[in-house]
Short mmCIF file of C-alpha atoms in Angstrom, two decimals:
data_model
loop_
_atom_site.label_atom_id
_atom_site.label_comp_id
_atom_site.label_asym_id
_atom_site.label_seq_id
_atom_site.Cartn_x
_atom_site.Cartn_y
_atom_site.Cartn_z
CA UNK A 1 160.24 -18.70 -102.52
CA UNK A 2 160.36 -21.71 -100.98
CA UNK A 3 158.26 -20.89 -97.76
CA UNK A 4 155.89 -19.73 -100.11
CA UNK A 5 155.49 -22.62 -101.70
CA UNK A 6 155.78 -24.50 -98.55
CA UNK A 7 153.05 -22.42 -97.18
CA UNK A 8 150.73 -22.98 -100.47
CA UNK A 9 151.35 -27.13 -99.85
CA UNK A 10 150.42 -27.42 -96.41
CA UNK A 11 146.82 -25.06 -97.62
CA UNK A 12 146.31 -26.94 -100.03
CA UNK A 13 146.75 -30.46 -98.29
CA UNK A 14 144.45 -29.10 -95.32
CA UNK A 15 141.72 -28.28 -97.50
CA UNK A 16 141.84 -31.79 -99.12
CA UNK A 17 141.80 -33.59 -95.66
CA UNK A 18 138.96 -31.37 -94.71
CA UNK A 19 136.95 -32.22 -98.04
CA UNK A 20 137.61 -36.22 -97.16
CA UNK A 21 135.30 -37.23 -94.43
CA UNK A 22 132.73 -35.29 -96.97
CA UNK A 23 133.69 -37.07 -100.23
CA UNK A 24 133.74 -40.81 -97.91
CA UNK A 25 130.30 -39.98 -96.85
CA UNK A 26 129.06 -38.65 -100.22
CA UNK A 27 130.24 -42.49 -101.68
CA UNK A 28 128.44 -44.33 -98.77
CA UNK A 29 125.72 -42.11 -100.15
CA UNK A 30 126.05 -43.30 -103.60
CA UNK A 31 125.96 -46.86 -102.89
CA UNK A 32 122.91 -46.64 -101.43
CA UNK A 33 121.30 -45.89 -104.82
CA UNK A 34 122.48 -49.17 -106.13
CA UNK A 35 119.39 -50.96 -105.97
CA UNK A 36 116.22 -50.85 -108.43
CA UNK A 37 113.95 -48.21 -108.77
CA UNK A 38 110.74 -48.48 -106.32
CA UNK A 39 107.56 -48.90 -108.63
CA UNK A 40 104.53 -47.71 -107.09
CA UNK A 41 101.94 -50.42 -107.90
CA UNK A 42 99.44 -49.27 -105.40
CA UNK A 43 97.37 -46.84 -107.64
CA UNK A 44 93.71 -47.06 -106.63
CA UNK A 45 93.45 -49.55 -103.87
CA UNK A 46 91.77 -48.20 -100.88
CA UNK A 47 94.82 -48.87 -98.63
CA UNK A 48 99.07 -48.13 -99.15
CA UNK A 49 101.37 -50.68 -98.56
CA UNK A 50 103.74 -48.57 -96.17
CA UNK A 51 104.43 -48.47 -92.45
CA UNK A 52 102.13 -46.12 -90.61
CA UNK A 53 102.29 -43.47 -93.82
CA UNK A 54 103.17 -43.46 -97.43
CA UNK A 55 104.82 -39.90 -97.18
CA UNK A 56 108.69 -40.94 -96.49
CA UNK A 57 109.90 -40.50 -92.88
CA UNK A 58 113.67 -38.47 -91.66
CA UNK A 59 115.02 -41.19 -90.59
CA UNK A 60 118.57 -42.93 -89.50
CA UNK A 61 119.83 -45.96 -91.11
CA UNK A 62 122.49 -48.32 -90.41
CA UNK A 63 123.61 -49.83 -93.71
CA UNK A 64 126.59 -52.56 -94.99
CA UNK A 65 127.79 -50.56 -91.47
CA UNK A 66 127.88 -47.31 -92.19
CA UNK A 67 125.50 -44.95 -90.07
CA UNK A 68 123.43 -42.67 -92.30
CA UNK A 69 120.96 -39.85 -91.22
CA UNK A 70 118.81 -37.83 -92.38
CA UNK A 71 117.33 -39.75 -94.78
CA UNK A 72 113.75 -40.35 -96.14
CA UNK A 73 112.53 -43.42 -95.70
CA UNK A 74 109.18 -45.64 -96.56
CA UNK A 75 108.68 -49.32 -95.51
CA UNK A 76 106.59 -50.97 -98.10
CA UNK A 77 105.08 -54.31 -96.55
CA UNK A 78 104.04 -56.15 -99.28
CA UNK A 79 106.78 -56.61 -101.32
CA UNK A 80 108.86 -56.03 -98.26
CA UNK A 81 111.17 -53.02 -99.60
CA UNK A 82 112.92 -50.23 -97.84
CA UNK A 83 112.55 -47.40 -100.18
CA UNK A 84 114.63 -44.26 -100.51
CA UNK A 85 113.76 -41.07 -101.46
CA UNK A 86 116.06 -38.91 -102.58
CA UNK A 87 116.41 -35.59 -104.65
CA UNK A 88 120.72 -34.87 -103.72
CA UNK A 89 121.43 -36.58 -107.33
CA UNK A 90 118.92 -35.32 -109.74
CA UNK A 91 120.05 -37.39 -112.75
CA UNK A 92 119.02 -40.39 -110.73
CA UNK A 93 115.27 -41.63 -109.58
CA UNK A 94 113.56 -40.14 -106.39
CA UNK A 95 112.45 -43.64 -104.90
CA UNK A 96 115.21 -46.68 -104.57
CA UNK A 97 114.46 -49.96 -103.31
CA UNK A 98 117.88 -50.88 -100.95
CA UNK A 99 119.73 -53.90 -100.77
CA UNK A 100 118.11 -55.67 -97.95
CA UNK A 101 120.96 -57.68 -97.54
CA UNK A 102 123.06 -54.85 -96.19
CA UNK A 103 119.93 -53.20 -94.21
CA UNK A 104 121.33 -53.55 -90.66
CA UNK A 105 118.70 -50.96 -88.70
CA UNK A 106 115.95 -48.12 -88.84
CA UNK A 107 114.50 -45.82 -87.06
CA UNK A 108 112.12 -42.35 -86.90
CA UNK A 109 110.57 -40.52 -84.68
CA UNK A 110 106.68 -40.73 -85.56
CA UNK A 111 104.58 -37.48 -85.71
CA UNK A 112 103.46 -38.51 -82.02
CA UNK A 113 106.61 -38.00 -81.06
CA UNK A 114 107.31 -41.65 -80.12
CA UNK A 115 110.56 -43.48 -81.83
CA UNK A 116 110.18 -46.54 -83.85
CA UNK A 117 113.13 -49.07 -84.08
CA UNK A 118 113.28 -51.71 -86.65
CA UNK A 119 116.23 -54.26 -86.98
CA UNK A 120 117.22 -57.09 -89.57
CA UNK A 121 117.97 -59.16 -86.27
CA UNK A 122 120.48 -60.91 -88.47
CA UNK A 123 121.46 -63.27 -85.71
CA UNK A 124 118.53 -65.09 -84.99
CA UNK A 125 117.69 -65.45 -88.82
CA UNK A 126 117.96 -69.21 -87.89
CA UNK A 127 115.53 -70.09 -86.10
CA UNK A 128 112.61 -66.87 -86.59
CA UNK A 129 109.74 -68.94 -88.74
CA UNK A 130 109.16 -65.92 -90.66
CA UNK A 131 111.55 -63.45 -93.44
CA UNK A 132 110.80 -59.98 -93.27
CA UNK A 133 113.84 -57.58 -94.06
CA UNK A 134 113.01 -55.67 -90.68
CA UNK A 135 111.82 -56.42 -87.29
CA UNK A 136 109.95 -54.08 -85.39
CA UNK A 137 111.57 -53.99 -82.23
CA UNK A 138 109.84 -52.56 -78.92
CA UNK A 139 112.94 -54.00 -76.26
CA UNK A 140 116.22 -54.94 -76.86
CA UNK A 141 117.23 -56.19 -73.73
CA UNK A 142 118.98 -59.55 -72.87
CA UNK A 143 115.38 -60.81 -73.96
CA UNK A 144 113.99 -59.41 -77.20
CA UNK A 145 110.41 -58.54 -78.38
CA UNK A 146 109.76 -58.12 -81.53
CA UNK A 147 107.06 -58.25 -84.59
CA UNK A 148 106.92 -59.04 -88.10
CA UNK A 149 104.62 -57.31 -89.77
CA UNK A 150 103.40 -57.72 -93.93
CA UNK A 151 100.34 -55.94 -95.62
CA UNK A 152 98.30 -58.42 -97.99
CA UNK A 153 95.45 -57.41 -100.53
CA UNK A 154 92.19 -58.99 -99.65
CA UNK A 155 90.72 -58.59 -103.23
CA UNK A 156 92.55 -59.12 -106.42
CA UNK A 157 96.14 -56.75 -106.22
CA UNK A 158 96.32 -53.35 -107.45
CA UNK A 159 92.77 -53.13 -108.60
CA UNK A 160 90.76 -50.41 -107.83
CA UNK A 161 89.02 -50.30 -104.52
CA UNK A 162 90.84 -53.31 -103.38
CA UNK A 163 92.02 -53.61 -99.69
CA UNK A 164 95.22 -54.03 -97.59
CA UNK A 165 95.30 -55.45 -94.08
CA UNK A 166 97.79 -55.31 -92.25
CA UNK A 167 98.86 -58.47 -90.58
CA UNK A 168 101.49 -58.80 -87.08
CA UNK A 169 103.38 -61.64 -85.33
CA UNK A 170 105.03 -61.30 -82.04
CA UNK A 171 107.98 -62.89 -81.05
CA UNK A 172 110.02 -62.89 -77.80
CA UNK A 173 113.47 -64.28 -78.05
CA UNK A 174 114.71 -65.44 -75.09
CA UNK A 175 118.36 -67.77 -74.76
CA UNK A 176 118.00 -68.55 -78.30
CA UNK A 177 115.15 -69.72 -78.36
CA UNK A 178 111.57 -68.06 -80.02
CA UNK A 179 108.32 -67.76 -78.58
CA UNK A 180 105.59 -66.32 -80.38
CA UNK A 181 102.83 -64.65 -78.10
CA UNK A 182 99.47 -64.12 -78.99
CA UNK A 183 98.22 -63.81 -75.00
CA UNK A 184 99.43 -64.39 -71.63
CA UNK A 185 99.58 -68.10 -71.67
CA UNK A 186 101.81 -67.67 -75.09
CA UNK A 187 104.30 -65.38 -72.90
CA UNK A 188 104.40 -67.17 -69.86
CA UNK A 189 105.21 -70.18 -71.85
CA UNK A 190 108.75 -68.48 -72.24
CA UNK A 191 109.04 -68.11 -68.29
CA UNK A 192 108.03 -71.37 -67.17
CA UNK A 193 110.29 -71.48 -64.04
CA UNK A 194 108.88 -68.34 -63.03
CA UNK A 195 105.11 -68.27 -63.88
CA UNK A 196 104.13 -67.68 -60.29
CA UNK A 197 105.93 -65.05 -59.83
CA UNK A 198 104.97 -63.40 -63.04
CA UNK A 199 101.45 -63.72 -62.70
CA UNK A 200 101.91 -62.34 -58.75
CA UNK A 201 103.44 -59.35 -60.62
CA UNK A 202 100.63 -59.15 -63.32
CA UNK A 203 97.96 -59.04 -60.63
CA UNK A 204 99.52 -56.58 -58.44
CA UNK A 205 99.90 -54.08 -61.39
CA UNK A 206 97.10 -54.88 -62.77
CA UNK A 207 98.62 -55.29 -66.27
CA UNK A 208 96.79 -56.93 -69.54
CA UNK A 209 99.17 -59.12 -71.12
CA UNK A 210 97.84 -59.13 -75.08
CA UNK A 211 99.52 -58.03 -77.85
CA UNK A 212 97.05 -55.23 -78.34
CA UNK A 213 98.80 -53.35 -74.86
CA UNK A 214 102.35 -53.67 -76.18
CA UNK A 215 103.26 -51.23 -72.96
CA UNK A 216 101.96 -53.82 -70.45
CA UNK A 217 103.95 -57.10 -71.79
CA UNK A 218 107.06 -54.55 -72.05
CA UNK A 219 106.43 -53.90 -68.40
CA UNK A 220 106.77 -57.49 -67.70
CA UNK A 221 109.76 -58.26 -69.53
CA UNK A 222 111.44 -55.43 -67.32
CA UNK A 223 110.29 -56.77 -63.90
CA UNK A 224 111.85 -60.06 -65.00
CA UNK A 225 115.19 -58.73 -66.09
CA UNK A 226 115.46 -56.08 -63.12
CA UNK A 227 114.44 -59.23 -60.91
CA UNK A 228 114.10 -62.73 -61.66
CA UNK A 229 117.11 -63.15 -64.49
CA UNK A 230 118.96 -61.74 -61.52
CA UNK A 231 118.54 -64.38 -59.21
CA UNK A 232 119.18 -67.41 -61.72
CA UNK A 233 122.73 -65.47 -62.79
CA UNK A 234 123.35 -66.18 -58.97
CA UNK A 235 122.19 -69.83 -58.64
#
């Protein structure tokens, strides 16, 4: 009788340890749904407020610390909201506006295949001129680049036919310290010890530093990292 009952104890306490990491994950869940509910204000303009697509994206989010995936996301950059969609608990509503206070990081894979990464750089809320909840980020090396990006109306909001454009600031963060860059001049501003060596660089690659050839500046930053951060370490 009593190995019995021994044997029904030790069942019973394996199947609640196995249920816990799944009951802990379905209340990080759960506080995600804490927020308002998203209203969608955007009914006849010409444009949507989101990042890239108003459908939501599978995406992986980082949240009060807690790693999350899987879930459907939408960045709405006007009234800078991450939105969640979600249909696991049906007596609540499908879109949710988070906390951006406890937004850490996000990031999808875009139908192209290519990864986006955005980050509430939380750090360097100091001294960045501008608020957004996220950063775009395209490297997070010892320097950073990053953009802000918003989506205002050009005609009167939420009126039929009216317009959104969408509007970007770069920033390169570099010792603390923020550059913005709008050309080549802006970004060698942030390397002034090592201009001629940069723009040796630039002309033997044949690279275009403006922001519209993102790919080209990133190129850059990597050849100074790999090279010339090296050799000040060492001085």
């Amino acid at each position: 009788m009593r190995l019995a009952l021994s044997v029904v104890l030790v069942f019973l306490a394996h199947n609640l340890l196995a249920q816990l990491p799944h009951k802990i994950a379905e209340g990080q869940y759960e506080k995600l749904l804490y927020g308002p509910v998203y209203q969608f204000k955007y009914y006849g303009a010409q444009q949507h407020p989101f990042f890239m697509s108003d459908q939501p994206w599978k995406s992986t989010l980082i949240y009060k610390g807690h790693r999350h995936e899987h879930l459907q996301l939408l960045y709405d950059l006007h009234q800078q909201e991450l939105v969640l969609f979600q249909e696991r608990i049906t007596s609540l509503p499908r879109y949710v506006c988070l906390n951006s206070k406890y937004v850490q990081e996000w990031r999808f894979t875009g139908e192209n295949g290519k990864e986006y990464l955005f980050k509430a750089l939380l750090p360097y809320r100091d001294i960045l001129p501008e608020n957004p909840i996220l950063y775009r980020i395209y490297h997070d090396g010892h320097i950073k680049f990053v953009s802000s990006a918003e989506k205002e109306f050009q005609l009167e909001p939420y009126e039929r036919e009216s317009e959104m454009e969408q509007e970007k600031r770069y920033y390169l963060i570099k010792e603390q310290e923020i550059y913005e860059i709008r050309n080549r001049r802006t970004l060698l501003k942030a390397f002034k010890d090592d201009k001629d060596r940069l723009r040796k660089f630039i002309r033997k690659q044949n690279l275009t530093i403006r922001t519209s050839h993102v790919p080209d500046i990133i190129r850059l930053i990597h050849f100074y990292e790999n090279n010339l951060s090296r050799i000040h370490e060492t001085q």
